[in-house]
XYZ file of C-alpha atoms in Angstrom:
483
model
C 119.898 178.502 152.199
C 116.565 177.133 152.963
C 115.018 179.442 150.099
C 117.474 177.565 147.727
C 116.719 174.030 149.540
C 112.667 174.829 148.754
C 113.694 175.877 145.020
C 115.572 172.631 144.742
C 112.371 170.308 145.926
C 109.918 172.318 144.004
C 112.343 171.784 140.888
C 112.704 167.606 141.670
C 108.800 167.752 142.408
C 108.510 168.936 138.611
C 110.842 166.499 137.584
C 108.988 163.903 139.128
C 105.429 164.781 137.830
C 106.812 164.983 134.126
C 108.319 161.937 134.427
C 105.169 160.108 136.099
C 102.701 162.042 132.821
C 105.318 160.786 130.433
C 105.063 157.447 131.994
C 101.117 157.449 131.933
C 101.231 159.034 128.095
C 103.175 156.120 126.858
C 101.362 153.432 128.778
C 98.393 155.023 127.370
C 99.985 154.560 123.898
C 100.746 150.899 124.550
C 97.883 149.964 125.657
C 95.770 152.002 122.543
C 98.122 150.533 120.247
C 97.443 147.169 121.991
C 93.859 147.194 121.590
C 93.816 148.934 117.698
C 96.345 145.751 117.472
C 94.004 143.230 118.888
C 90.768 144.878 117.088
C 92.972 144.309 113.683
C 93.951 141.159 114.289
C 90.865 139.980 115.083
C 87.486 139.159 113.302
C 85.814 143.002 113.711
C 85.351 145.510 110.863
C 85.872 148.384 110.984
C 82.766 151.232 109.884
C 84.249 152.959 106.640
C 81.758 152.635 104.161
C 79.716 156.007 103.669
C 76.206 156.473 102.411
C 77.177 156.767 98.742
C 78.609 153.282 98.341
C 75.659 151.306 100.415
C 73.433 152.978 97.163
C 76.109 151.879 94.948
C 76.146 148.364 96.502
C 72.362 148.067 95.800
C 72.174 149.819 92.369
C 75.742 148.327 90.897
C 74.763 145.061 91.838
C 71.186 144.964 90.564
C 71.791 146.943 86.994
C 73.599 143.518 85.404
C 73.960 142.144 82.389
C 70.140 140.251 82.968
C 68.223 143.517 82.000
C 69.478 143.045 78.236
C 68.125 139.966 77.821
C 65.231 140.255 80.320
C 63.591 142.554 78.408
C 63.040 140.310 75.728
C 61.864 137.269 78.182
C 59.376 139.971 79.939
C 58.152 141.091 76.256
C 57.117 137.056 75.650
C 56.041 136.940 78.758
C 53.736 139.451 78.292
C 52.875 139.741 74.861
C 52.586 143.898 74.469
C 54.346 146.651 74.899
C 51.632 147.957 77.694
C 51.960 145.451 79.032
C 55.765 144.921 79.311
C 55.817 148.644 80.652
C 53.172 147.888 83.518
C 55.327 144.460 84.235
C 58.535 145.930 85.079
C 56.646 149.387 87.123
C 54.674 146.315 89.077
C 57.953 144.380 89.108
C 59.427 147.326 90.938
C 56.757 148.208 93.294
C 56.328 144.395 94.733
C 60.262 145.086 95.943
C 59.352 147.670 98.103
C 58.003 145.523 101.278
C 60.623 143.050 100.629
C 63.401 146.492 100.786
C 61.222 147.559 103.695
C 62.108 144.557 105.518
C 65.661 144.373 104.832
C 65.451 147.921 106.096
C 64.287 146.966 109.878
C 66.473 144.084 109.696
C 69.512 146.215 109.210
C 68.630 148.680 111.973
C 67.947 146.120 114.241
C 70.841 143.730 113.195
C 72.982 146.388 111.500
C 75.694 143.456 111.252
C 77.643 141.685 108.317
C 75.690 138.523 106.622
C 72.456 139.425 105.766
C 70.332 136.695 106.271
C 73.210 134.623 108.336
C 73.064 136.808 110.581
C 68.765 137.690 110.853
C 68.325 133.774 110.995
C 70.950 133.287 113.580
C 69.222 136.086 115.581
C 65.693 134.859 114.962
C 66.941 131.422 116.639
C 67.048 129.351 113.525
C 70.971 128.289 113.368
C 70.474 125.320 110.897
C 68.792 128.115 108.479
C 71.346 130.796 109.209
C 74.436 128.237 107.810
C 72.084 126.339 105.026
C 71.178 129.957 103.610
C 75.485 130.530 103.720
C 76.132 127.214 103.064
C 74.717 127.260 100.148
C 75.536 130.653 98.823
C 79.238 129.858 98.494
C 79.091 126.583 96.430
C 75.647 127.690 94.304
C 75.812 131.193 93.903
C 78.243 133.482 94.896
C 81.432 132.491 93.712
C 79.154 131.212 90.432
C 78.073 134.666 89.857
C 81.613 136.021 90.247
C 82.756 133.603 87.377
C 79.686 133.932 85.556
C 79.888 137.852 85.393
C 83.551 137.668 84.451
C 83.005 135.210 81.896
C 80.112 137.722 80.089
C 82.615 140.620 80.270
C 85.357 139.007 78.418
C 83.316 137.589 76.209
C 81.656 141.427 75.405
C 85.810 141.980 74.748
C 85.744 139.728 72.551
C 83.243 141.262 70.709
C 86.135 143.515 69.854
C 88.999 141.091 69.774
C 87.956 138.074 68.495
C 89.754 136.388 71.682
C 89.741 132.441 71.590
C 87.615 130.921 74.710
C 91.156 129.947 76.045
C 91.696 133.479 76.573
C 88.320 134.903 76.908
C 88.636 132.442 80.371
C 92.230 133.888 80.938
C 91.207 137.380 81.190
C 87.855 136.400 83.022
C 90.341 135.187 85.257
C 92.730 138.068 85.202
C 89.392 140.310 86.329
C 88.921 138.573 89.227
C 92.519 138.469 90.813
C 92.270 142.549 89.553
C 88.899 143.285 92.062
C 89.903 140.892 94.256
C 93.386 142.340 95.285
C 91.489 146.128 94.810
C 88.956 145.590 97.236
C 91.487 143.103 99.818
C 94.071 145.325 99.744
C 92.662 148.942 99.363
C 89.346 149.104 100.881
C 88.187 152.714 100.440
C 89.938 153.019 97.140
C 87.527 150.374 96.299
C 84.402 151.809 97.977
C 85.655 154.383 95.962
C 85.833 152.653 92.216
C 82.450 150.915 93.280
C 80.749 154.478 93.693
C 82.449 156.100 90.532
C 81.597 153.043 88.390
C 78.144 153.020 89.604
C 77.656 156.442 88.356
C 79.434 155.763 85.025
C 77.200 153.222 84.186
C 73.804 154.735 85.238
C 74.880 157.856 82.745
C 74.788 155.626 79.124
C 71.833 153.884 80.684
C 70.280 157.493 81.112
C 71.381 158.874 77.544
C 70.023 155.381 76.382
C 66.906 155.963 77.723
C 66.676 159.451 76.846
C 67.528 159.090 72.810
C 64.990 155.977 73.017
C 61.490 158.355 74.612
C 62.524 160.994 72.560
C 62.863 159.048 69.111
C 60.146 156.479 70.185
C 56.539 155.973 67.933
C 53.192 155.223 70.166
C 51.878 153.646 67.790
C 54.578 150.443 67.980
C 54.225 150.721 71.633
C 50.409 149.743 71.000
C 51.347 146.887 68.658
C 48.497 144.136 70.340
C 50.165 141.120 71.423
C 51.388 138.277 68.986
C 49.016 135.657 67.873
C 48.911 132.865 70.844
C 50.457 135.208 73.505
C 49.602 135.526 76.775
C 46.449 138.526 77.052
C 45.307 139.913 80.676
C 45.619 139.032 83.784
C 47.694 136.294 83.043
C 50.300 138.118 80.439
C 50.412 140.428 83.204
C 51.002 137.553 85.992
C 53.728 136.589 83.850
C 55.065 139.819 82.873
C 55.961 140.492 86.421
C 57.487 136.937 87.324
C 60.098 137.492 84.400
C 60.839 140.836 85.870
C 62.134 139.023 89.020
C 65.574 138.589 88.523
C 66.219 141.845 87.274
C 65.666 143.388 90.279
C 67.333 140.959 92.424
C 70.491 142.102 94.384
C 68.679 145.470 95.857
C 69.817 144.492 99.871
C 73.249 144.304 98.745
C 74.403 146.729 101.010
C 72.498 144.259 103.717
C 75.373 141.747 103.334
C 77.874 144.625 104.333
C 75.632 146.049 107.319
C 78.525 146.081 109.573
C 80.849 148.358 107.729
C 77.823 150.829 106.992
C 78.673 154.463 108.569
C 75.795 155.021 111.136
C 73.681 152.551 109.573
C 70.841 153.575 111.510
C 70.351 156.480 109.364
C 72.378 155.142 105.933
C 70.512 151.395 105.505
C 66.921 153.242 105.378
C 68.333 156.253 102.901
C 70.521 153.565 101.001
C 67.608 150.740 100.640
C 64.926 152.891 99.902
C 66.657 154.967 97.334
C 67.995 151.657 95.673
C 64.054 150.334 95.100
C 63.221 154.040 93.488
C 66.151 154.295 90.967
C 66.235 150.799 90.070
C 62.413 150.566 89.615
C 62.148 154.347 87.474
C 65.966 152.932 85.559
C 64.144 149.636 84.484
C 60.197 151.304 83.624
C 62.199 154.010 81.334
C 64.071 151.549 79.626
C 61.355 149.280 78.891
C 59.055 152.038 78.020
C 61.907 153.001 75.294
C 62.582 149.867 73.806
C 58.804 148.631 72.852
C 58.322 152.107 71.772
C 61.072 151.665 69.789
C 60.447 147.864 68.781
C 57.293 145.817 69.130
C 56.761 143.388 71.706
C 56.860 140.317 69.525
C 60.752 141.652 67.780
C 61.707 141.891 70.957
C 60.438 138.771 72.450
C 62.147 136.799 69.568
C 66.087 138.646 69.449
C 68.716 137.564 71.464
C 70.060 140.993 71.821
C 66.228 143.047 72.247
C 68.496 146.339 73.712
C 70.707 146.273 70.776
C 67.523 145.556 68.899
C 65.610 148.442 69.639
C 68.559 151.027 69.594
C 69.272 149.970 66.207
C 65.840 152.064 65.556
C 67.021 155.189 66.805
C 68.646 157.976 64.525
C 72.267 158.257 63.655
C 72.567 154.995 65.876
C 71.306 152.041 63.782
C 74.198 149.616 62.730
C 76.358 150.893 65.529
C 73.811 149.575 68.120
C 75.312 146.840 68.602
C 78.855 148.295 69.406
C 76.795 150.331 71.797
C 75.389 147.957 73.305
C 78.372 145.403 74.149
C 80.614 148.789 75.640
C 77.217 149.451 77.479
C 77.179 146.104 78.993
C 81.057 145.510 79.324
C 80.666 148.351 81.543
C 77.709 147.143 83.404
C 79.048 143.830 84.221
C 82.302 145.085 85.287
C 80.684 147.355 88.102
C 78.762 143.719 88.885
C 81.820 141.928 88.939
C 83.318 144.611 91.685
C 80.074 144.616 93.488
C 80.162 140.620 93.932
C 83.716 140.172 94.768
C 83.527 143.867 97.495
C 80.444 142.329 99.384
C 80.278 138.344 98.857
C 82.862 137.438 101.026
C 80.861 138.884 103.917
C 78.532 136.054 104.235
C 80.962 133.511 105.240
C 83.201 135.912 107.440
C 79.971 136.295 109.194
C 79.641 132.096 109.326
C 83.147 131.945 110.480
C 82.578 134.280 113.508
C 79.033 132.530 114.266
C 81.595 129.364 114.151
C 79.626 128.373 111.672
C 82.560 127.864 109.339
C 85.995 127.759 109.589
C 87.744 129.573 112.001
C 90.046 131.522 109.934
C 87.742 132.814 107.429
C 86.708 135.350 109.961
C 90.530 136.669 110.179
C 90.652 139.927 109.745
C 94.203 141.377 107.705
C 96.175 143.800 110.357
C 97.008 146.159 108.195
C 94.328 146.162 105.144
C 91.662 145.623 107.863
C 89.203 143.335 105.193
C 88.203 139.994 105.356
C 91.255 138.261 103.749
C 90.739 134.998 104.395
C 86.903 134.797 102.982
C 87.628 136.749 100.075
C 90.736 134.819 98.357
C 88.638 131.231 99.021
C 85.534 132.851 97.499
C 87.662 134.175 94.777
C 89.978 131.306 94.229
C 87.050 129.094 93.594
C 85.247 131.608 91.706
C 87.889 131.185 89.372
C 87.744 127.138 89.232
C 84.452 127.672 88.252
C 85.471 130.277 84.931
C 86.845 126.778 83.787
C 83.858 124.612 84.276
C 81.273 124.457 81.454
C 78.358 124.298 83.249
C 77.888 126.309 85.349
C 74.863 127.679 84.141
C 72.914 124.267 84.157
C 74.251 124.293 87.809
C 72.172 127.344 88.994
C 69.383 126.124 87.666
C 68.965 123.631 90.087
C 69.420 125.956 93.318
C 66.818 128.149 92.403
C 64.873 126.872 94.289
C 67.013 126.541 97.094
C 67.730 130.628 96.609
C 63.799 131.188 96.725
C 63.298 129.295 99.685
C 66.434 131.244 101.753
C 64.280 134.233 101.119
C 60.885 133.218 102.518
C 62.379 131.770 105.529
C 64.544 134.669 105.769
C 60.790 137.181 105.279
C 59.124 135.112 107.669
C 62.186 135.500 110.673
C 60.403 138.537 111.129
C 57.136 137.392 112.762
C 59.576 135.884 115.300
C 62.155 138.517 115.634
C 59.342 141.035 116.340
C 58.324 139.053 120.016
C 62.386 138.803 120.557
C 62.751 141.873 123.689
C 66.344 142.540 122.194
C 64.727 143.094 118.933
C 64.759 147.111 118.571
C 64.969 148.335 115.078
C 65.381 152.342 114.593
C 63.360 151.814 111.350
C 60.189 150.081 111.728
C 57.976 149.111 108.798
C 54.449 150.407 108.447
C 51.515 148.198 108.642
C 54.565 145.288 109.449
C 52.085 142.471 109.057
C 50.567 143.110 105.458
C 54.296 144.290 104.340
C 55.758 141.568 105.255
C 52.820 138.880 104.111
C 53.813 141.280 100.954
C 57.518 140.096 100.492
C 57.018 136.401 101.447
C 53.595 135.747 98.797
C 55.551 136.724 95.829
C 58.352 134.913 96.591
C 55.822 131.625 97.517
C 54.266 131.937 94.688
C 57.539 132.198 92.776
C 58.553 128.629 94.516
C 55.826 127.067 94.017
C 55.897 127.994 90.028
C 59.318 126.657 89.892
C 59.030 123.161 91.513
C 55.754 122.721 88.948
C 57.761 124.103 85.932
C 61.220 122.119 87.212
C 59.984 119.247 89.476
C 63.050 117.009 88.882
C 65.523 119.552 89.231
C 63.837 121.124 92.509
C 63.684 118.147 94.015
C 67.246 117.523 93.042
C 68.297 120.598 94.688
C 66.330 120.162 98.065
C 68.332 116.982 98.361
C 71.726 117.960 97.758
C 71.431 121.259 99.636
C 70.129 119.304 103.343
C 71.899 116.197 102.467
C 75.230 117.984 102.432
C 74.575 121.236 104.150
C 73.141 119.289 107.313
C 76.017 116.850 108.481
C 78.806 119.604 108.001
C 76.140 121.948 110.346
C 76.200 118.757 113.266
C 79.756 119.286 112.662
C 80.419 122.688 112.974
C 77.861 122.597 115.802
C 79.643 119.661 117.316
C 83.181 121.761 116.978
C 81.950 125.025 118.218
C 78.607 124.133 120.616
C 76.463 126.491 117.861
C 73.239 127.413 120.137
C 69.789 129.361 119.175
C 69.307 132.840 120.044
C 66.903 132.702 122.364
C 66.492 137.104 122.880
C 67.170 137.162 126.645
């Protein structure tokens, strides 16, 4: 009897203790599914992005529709072939402290924002939500509608659309990347890698058809009578070069959705300056060995221009050359819209914007908020018809966000809660390296566009600094001091 008695307790024992771990499991599943719940329904993102699409972030973004025509300005600019080869190798190489720096920013601040969040950090709040501030109403959503604007109109290269349409389907591409990149995030990191790649490969067979069937004696051609010889063609050679190779710290913008950034951000940056800078040397070497200088200089299509010079291409270059760039711009246009939006999520959690823009979806786990604003008035602006006079007066403005945002470092680098994996070499000279450029850069605009620098300083503080006191006011914004 007792023997049974003892079999009974050991048995209700058991009974007990699975009950009690069953208990514990599913407590332990409410409160994991609580906190997955709260992290989603929050303002964090989540790390999905791998190695391959930070490159792809860079390189899509940078290879736009501006190399077509910049070869041509570069090729005025400089007056010879030489030396519109040596401009765009130069061109390149002047990137690399300025993709050095962004690389020890985004191991030390491997967050999303870019320079929102590196000027927040370095204690310069005002800067942090002016450099924002002003990328949603003067360039961001611009260059969304901008870029889908140049890709229906390369359609209609085909189709002979009306502009009525050609803005309808400029339209139609943005609500396409837009719900891609909202809804499906890694089917979009996906697209963005794939059509990276795609359009690298005509650039590549481009490039290689163009050395092969190229003369040196073309490329020699001396410059045009009253162009720019020397030192100074070559001064100017490089300035035009600029904006072709703007974009490369894309994946910067992003830095909090990077895979183990600590490793990626170096690979991904660095690799970006080498492609982009051997990609753009290549195809200038190719077209003024194809096309002098001075033909170049003076066609609005020089690409087209030069391919029409190559064998068993000629009156088909220009077919070539809008599917080329429809399918250049349309990795740009994915680019913008997948990474944009980042810069005021980041203002939003800083509560430097508005609150909800820094809602994260619960499900699709992306910025939802920030992205269908930036998109929605991306696509107010397809119907304006200026909106390229408007950019010209915040270049300036874009200029100066990058010096202040070069020079953060000389403070960040005395912060004690500044520790960046990566660390330049020689930090001083590189970084004295990405902010003279860019000076000089400034100071060349306000003498060659006083009116409409000026213009642009104003508008930017006079409306970008009462809605900071407000926001300040709202959410008690303070300096990161580093303690």
């Amino acid at each position: 009897m007792q023997h049974v008695v003892h079999e009974f307790k050991i048995l209700y024992s058991n009974i007990q203790l699975f009950k009690f771990i069953k208990k514990q499991r599913l407590l332990k599943g409410v409160h994991v599914m609580s906190n997955n719940t709260q992290e989603s329904n929050g303002t964090e993102l989540k790390r999905k992005l791998g190695l391959g699409t930070a490159i792809a972030l860079g390189v899509g973004t940078t290879i736009g529709s501006g190399i077509f025509s910049s070869v041509g300005e570069v090729a005025g600019a400089a007056g010879s072939g030489i030396m519109v080869i040596l401009s765009f190798l130069i061109g390149g190489l002047i990137m690399i402290p300025q993709n050095l720096l962004y690389t020890e920013y985004s191991t030390a601040i491997p967050e999303d924002g870019l320079f929102v969040a590196y000027l927040k950090r370095a204690g310069w709040p005002f800067m942090s939500f002016l450099s924002g501030w002003l990328s949603f109403w003067a360039t961001d959503p611009t260059g969304i509608a901008i870029s889908s604007l140049a890709v229906a109109n390369y359609l209609a290269f085909f189709t002979g659309f009306s502009q009525i349409v050609v803005r309808m389907v400029a339209v139609a591409i943005i609500i396409l990347f837009t719900a891609l990149h909202m809804i499906k995030m890694e089917a979009g990191a996906k697209w963005q890698n794939f059509i990276t790649m795609f359009k690298v490969l005509p650039f590549m067979i481009l490039i290689g058809m163009g050395l092969f069937y190229m003369r040196g004696e073309t490329m020699m051609t001396p410059a045009a009578v009253g162009a720019p010889t020397g030192i100074a063609a070559l001064l100017a050679g490089i300035s035009a070069t600029t904006w072709s190779y703007d974009g490369m710290q894309s994946a910067c913008v992003m830095g909090g959705e990077i895979k183990n950034p600590k490793r990626n951000m170096p690979i991904a940056l660095i690799s970006t300056v080498i492609v982009i800078t051997l990609l753009y040397t290549a195809l200038s070497t190719a077209a003024v060995g194809l096309l002098p200088a001075a033909d170049l200089a003076a066609s609005d299509a020089p690409i087209a221009a030069a391919a029409a010079n190559i064998p068993m291409i000629g009156q088909s270059a220009g077919v070539i050359a809008a599917v080329l760039a429809i399918i250049i711009v349309t990795g740009s246009v994915s680019s913008l819209i997948m990474f944009q939006a980042r810069i005021e999520y980041k203002m939003a959690q800083e509560g430097m914007w508005f609150k909800s823009w820094a809602k994260v979806h619960p499900k699709w786990e992306t910025p939802y908020v920030s992205m269908l604003w930036q998109s929605g008035f991306a696509i107010v602006l397809v119907f304006a018809g200026t909106i390229n006079d408007l950019l010209g007066y915040f270049t300036v403005i874009c200029l100066l966000r990058s010096v202040v945002t070069f020079i953060a470092v000389f403070k960040l680098r005395k912060m004690p809660d500044y520790n960046p994996t990566y660390k330049m070499p020689c930090w001083q000279l590189m970084a004295l390296l990405a902010v003279v450029p860019t000076m000089i850069l400034l100071v060349s605009t306000f003498v060659w566009a006083p009116g409409q620098s000026m213009i642009a300083a104003v508008v930017a503080v006079g409306t970008g600094y009462p809605v900071y006191l407000y926001f300040k006011k709202q959410n008690n914004i303070t300096a990161h001091t580093g303690k």
